[in-house]
PDB file of C-alpha atoms in Angstrom:
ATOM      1  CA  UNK A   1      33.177  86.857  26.652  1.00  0.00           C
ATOM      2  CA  UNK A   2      33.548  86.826  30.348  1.00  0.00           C
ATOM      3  CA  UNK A   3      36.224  84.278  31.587  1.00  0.00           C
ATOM      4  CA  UNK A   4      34.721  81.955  34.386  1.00  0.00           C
ATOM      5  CA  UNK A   5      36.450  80.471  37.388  1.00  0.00           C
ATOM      6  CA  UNK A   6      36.798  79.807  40.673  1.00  0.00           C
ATOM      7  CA  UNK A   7      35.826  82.298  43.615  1.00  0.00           C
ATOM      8  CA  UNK A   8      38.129  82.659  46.236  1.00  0.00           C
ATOM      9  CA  UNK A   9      35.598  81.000  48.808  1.00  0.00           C
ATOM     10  CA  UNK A  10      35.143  77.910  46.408  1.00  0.00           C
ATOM     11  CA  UNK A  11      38.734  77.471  46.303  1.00  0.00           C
ATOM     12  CA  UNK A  12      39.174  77.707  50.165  1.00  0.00           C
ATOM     13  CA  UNK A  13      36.213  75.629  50.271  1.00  0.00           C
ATOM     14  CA  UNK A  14      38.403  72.713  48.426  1.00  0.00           C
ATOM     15  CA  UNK A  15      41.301  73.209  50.422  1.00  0.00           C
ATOM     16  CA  UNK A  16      39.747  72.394  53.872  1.00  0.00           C
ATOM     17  CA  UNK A  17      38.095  69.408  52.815  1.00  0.00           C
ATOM     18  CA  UNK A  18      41.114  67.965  51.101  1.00  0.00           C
ATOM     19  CA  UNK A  19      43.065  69.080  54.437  1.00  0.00           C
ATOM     20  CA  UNK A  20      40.517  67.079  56.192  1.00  0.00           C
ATOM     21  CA  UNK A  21      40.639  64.034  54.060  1.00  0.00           C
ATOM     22  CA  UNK A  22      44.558  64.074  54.747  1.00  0.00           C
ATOM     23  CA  UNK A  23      44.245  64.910  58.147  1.00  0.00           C
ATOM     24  CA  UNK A  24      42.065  61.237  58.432  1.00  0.00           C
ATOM     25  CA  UNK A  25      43.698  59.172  55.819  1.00  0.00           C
ATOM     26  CA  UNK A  26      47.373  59.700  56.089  1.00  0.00           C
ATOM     27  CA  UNK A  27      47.068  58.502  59.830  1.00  0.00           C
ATOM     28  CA  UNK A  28      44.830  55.727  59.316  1.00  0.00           C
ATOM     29  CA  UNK A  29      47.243  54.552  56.574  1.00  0.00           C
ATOM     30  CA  UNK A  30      50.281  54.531  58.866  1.00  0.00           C
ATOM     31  CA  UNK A  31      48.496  52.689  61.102  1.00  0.00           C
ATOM     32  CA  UNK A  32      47.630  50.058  58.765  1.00  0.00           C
ATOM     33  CA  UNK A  33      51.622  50.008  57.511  1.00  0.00           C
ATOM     34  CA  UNK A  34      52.678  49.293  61.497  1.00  0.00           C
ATOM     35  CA  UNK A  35      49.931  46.467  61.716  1.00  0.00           C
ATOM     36  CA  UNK A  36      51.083  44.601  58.206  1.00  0.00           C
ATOM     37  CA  UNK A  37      54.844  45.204  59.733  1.00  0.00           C
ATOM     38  CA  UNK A  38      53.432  43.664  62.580  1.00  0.00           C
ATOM     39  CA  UNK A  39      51.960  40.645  60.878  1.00  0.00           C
ATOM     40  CA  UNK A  40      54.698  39.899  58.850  1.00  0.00           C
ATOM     41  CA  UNK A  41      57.586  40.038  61.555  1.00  0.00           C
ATOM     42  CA  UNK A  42      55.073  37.604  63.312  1.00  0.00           C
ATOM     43  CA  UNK A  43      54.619  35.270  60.082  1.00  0.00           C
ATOM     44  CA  UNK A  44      57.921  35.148  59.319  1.00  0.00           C
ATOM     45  CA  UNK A  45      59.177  34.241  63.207  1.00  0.00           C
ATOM     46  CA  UNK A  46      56.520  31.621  62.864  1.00  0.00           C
ATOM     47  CA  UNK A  47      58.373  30.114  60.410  1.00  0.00           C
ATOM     48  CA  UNK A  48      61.836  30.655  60.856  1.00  0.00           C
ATOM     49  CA  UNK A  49      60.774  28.435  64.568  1.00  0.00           C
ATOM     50  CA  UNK A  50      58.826  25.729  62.177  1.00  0.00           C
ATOM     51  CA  UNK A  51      61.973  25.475  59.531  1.00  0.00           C
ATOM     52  CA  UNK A  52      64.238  25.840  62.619  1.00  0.00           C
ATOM     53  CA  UNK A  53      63.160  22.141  63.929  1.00  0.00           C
ATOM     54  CA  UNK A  54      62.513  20.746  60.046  1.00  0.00           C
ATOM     55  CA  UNK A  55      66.130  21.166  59.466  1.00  0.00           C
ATOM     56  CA  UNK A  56      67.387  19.682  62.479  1.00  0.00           C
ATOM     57  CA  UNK A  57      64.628  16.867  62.599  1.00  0.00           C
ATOM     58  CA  UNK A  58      65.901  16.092  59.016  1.00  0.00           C
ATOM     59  CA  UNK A  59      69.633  16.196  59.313  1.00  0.00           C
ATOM     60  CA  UNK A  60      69.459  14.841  62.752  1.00  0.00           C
ATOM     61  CA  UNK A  61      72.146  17.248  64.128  1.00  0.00           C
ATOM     62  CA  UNK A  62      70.858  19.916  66.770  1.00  0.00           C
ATOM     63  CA  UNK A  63      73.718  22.052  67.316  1.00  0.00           C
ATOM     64  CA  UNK A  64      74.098  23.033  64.030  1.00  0.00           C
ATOM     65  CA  UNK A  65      70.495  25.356  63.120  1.00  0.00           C
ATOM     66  CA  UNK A  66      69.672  28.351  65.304  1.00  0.00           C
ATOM     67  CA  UNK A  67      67.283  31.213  65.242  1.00  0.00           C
ATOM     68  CA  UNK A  68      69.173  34.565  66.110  1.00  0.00           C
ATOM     69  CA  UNK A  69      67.160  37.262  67.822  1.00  0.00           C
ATOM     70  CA  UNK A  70      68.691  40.389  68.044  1.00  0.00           C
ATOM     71  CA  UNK A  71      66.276  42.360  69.756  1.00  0.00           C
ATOM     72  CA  UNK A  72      68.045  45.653  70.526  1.00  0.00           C
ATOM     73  CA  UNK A  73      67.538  48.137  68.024  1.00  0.00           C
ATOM     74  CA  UNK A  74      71.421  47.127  66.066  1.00  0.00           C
ATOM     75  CA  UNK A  75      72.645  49.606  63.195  1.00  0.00           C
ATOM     76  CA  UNK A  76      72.510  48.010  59.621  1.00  0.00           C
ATOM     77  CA  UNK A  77      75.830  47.709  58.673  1.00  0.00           C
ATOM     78  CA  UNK A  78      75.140  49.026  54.876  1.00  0.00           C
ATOM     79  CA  UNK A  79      72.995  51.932  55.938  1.00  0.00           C
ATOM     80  CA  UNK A  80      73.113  52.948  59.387  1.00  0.00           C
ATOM     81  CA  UNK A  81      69.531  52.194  59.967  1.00  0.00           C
ATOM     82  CA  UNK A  82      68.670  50.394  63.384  1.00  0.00           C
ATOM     83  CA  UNK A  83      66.284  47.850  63.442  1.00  0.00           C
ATOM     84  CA  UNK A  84      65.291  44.394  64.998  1.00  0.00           C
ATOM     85  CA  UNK A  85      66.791  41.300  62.862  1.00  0.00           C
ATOM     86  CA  UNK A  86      65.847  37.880  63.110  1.00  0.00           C
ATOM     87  CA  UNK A  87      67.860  35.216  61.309  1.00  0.00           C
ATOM     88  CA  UNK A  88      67.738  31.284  60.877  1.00  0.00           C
ATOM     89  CA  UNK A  89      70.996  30.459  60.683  1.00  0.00           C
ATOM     90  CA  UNK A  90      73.443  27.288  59.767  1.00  0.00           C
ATOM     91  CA  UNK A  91      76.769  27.428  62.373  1.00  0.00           C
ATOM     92  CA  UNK A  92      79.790  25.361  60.560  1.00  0.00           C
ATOM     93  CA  UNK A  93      83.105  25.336  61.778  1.00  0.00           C
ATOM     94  CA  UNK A  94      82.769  28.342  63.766  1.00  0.00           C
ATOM     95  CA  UNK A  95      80.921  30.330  60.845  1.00  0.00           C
ATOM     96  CA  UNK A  96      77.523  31.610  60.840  1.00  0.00           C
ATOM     97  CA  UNK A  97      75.952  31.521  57.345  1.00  0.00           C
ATOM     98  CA  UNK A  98      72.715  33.226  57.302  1.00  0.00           C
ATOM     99  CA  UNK A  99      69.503  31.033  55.749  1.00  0.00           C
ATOM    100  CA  UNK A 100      66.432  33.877  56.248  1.00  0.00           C
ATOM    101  CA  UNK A 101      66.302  37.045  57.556  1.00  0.00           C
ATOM    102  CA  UNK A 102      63.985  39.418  58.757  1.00  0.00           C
ATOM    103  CA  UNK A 103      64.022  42.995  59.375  1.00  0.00           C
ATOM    104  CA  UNK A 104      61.812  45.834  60.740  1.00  0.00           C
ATOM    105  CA  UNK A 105      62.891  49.390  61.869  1.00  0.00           C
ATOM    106  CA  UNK A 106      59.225  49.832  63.832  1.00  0.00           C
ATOM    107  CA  UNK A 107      58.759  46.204  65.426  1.00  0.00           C
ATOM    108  CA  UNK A 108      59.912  44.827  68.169  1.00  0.00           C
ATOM    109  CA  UNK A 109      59.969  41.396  70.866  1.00  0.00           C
ATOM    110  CA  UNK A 110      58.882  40.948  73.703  1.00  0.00           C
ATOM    111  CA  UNK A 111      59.037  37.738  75.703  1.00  0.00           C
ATOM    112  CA  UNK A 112      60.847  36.308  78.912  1.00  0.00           C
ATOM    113  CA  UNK A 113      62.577  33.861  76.397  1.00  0.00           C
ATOM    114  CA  UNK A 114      64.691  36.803  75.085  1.00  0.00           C
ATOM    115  CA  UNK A 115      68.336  37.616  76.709  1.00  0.00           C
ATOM    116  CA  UNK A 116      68.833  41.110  77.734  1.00  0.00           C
ATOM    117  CA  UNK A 117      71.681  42.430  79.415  1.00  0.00           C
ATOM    118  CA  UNK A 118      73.933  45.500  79.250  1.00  0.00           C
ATOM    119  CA  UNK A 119      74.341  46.511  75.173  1.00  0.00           C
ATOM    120  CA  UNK A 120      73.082  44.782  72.010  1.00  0.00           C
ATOM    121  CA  UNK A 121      72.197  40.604  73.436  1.00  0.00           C
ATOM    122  CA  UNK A 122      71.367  37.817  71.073  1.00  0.00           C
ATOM    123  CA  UNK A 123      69.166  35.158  71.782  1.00  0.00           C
ATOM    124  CA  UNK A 124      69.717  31.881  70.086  1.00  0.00           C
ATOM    125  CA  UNK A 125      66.522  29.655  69.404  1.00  0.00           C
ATOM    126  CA  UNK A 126      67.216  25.955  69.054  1.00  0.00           C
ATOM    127  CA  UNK A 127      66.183  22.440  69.552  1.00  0.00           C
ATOM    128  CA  UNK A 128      67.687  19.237  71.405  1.00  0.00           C
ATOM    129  CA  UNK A 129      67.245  15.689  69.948  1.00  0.00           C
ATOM    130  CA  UNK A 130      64.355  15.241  72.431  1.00  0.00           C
ATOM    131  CA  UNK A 131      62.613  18.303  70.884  1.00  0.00           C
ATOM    132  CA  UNK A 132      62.910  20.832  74.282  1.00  0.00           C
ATOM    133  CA  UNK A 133      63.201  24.507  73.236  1.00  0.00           C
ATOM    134  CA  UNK A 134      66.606  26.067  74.234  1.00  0.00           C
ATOM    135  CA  UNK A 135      67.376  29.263  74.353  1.00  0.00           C
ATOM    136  CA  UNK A 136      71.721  31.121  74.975  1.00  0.00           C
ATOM    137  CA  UNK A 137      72.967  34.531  74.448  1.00  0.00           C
ATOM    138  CA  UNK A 138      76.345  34.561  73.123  1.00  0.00           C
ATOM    139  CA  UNK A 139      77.404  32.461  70.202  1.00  0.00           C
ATOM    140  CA  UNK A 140      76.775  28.961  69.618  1.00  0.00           C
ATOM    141  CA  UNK A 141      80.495  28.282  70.275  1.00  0.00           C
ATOM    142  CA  UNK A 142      80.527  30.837  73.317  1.00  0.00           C
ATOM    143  CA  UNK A 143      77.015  30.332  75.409  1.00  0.00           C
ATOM    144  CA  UNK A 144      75.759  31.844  78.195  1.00  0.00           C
ATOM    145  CA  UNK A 145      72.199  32.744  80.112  1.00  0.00           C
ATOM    146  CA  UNK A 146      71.758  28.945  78.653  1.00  0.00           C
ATOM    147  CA  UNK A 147      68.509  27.265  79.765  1.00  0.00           C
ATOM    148  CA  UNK A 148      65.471  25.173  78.411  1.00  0.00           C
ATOM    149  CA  UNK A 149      61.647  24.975  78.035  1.00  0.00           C
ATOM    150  CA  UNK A 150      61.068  21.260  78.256  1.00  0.00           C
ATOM    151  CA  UNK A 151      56.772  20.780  78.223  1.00  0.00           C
ATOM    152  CA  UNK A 152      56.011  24.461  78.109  1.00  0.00           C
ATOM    153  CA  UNK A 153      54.697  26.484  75.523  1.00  0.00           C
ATOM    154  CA  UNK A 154      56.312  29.899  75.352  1.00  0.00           C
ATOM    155  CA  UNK A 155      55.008  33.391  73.836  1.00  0.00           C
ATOM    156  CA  UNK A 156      57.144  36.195  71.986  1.00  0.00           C
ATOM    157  CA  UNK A 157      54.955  39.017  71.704  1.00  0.00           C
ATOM    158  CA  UNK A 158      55.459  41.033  68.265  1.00  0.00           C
ATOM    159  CA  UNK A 159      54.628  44.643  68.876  1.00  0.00           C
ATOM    160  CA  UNK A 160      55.573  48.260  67.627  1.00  0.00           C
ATOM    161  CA  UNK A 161      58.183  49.393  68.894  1.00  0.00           C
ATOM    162  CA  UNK A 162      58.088  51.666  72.020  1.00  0.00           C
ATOM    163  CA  UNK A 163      54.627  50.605  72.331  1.00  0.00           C
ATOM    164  CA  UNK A 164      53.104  49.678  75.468  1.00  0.00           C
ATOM    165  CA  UNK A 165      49.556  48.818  74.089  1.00  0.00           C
ATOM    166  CA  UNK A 166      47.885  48.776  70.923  1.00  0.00           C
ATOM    167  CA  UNK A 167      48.245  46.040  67.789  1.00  0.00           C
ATOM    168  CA  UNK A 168      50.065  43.142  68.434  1.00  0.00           C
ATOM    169  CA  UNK A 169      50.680  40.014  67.986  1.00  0.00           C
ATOM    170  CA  UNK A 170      51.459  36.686  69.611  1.00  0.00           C
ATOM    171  CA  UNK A 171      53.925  33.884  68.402  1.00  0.00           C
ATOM    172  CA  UNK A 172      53.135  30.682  70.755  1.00  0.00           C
ATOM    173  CA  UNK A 173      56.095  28.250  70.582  1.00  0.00           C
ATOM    174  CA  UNK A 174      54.205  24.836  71.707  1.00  0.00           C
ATOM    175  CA  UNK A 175      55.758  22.102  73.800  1.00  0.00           C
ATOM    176  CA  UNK A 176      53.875  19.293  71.661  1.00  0.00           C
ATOM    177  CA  UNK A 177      54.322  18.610  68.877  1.00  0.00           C
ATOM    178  CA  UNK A 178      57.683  19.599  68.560  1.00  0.00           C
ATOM    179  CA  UNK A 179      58.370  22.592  66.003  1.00  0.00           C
ATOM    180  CA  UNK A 180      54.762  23.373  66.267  1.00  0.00           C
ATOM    181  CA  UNK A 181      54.147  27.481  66.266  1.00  0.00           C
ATOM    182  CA  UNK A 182      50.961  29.595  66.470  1.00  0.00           C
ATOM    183  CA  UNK A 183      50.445  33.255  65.421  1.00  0.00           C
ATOM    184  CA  UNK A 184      47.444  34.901  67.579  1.00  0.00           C
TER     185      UNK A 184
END
């Protein structure tokens, strides 16, 4: 009985093409991780901005809900990791107590509405009783860089980060209605 098998051509045969299916899928699926990163930071901004003016429309009280952009890439506390964090928050008596979050290691902002300055800057997001965007780095007890968008609709640009072109996505913050947000 003569034992069968592969020859070693056959078996180098397999190797490139499996090496070549790699070489095409692993980058194609990266790619397609960065755009659903992309999508969801954008998503969820969208509707941290829409909840952001629901809760102060509802409770009538618009110094009390922000939306916290730190842009610059911050260290988790827990792991070490740096990434971008968005939060909707609720500021009581000094305290910041954290509603939603969002977090991405490869996204980033860009936009004119964001503070930056020397170090890590956060931008606060918030409405006034007329519904006119504001935006202050600092703290909500502590503000600075404070100043308004009253009848203009403003774009944050969600994007990977260190990337000057390629996927992307745009978060329009409209003037009218108040609250109102669109993800392009």
């Amino acid at each position: 009985m003569k034992c069968r098998g592969f020859s070693l051509s056959e078996m180098i045969i397999v190797i490139v093409i499996i090496a070549i299916l790699l070489a095409i899928g692993i980058p194609a699926y990266l790619s397609s991780v960065r755009r659903a990163e992309v999508r969801n930071i954008a998503n969820g901004l969208s509707d941290m901005i829409s909840m952001l003016y629901e809760y102060e429309d509802k409770e009538a009280v618009y110094y009390k809900y922000f939306v916290k952009i730190n842009n610059y890439v911050i260290p988790d506390p827990t792991t070490g990791e740096r990434c971008l964090q968005i939060q909707l928050i609720k500021y009581v008596g000094g305290t910041e107590t954290v509603l939603k979050e969002l977090k991405s290691k490869a996204v980033e902002l860009n936009s004119d509405i964001i503070v930056t300055g020397a170090g890590a800057v956060a931008t606060y997001l918030y409405y006034d009783k007329n519904g006119t965007l504001w935006r202050f780095s600092g703290s909500p007890g502590l503000r600075a860089n404070e100043s308004h968008y009253q009848n203009v609709n403003k774009e944050l640009v969600v994007q990977i980060r260190g990337a000057t072109s390629g996927y992307q996505k745009r978060v329009i913050i409209k003037a009218l209605p108040p609250g109102s947000v669109e993800v392009k």
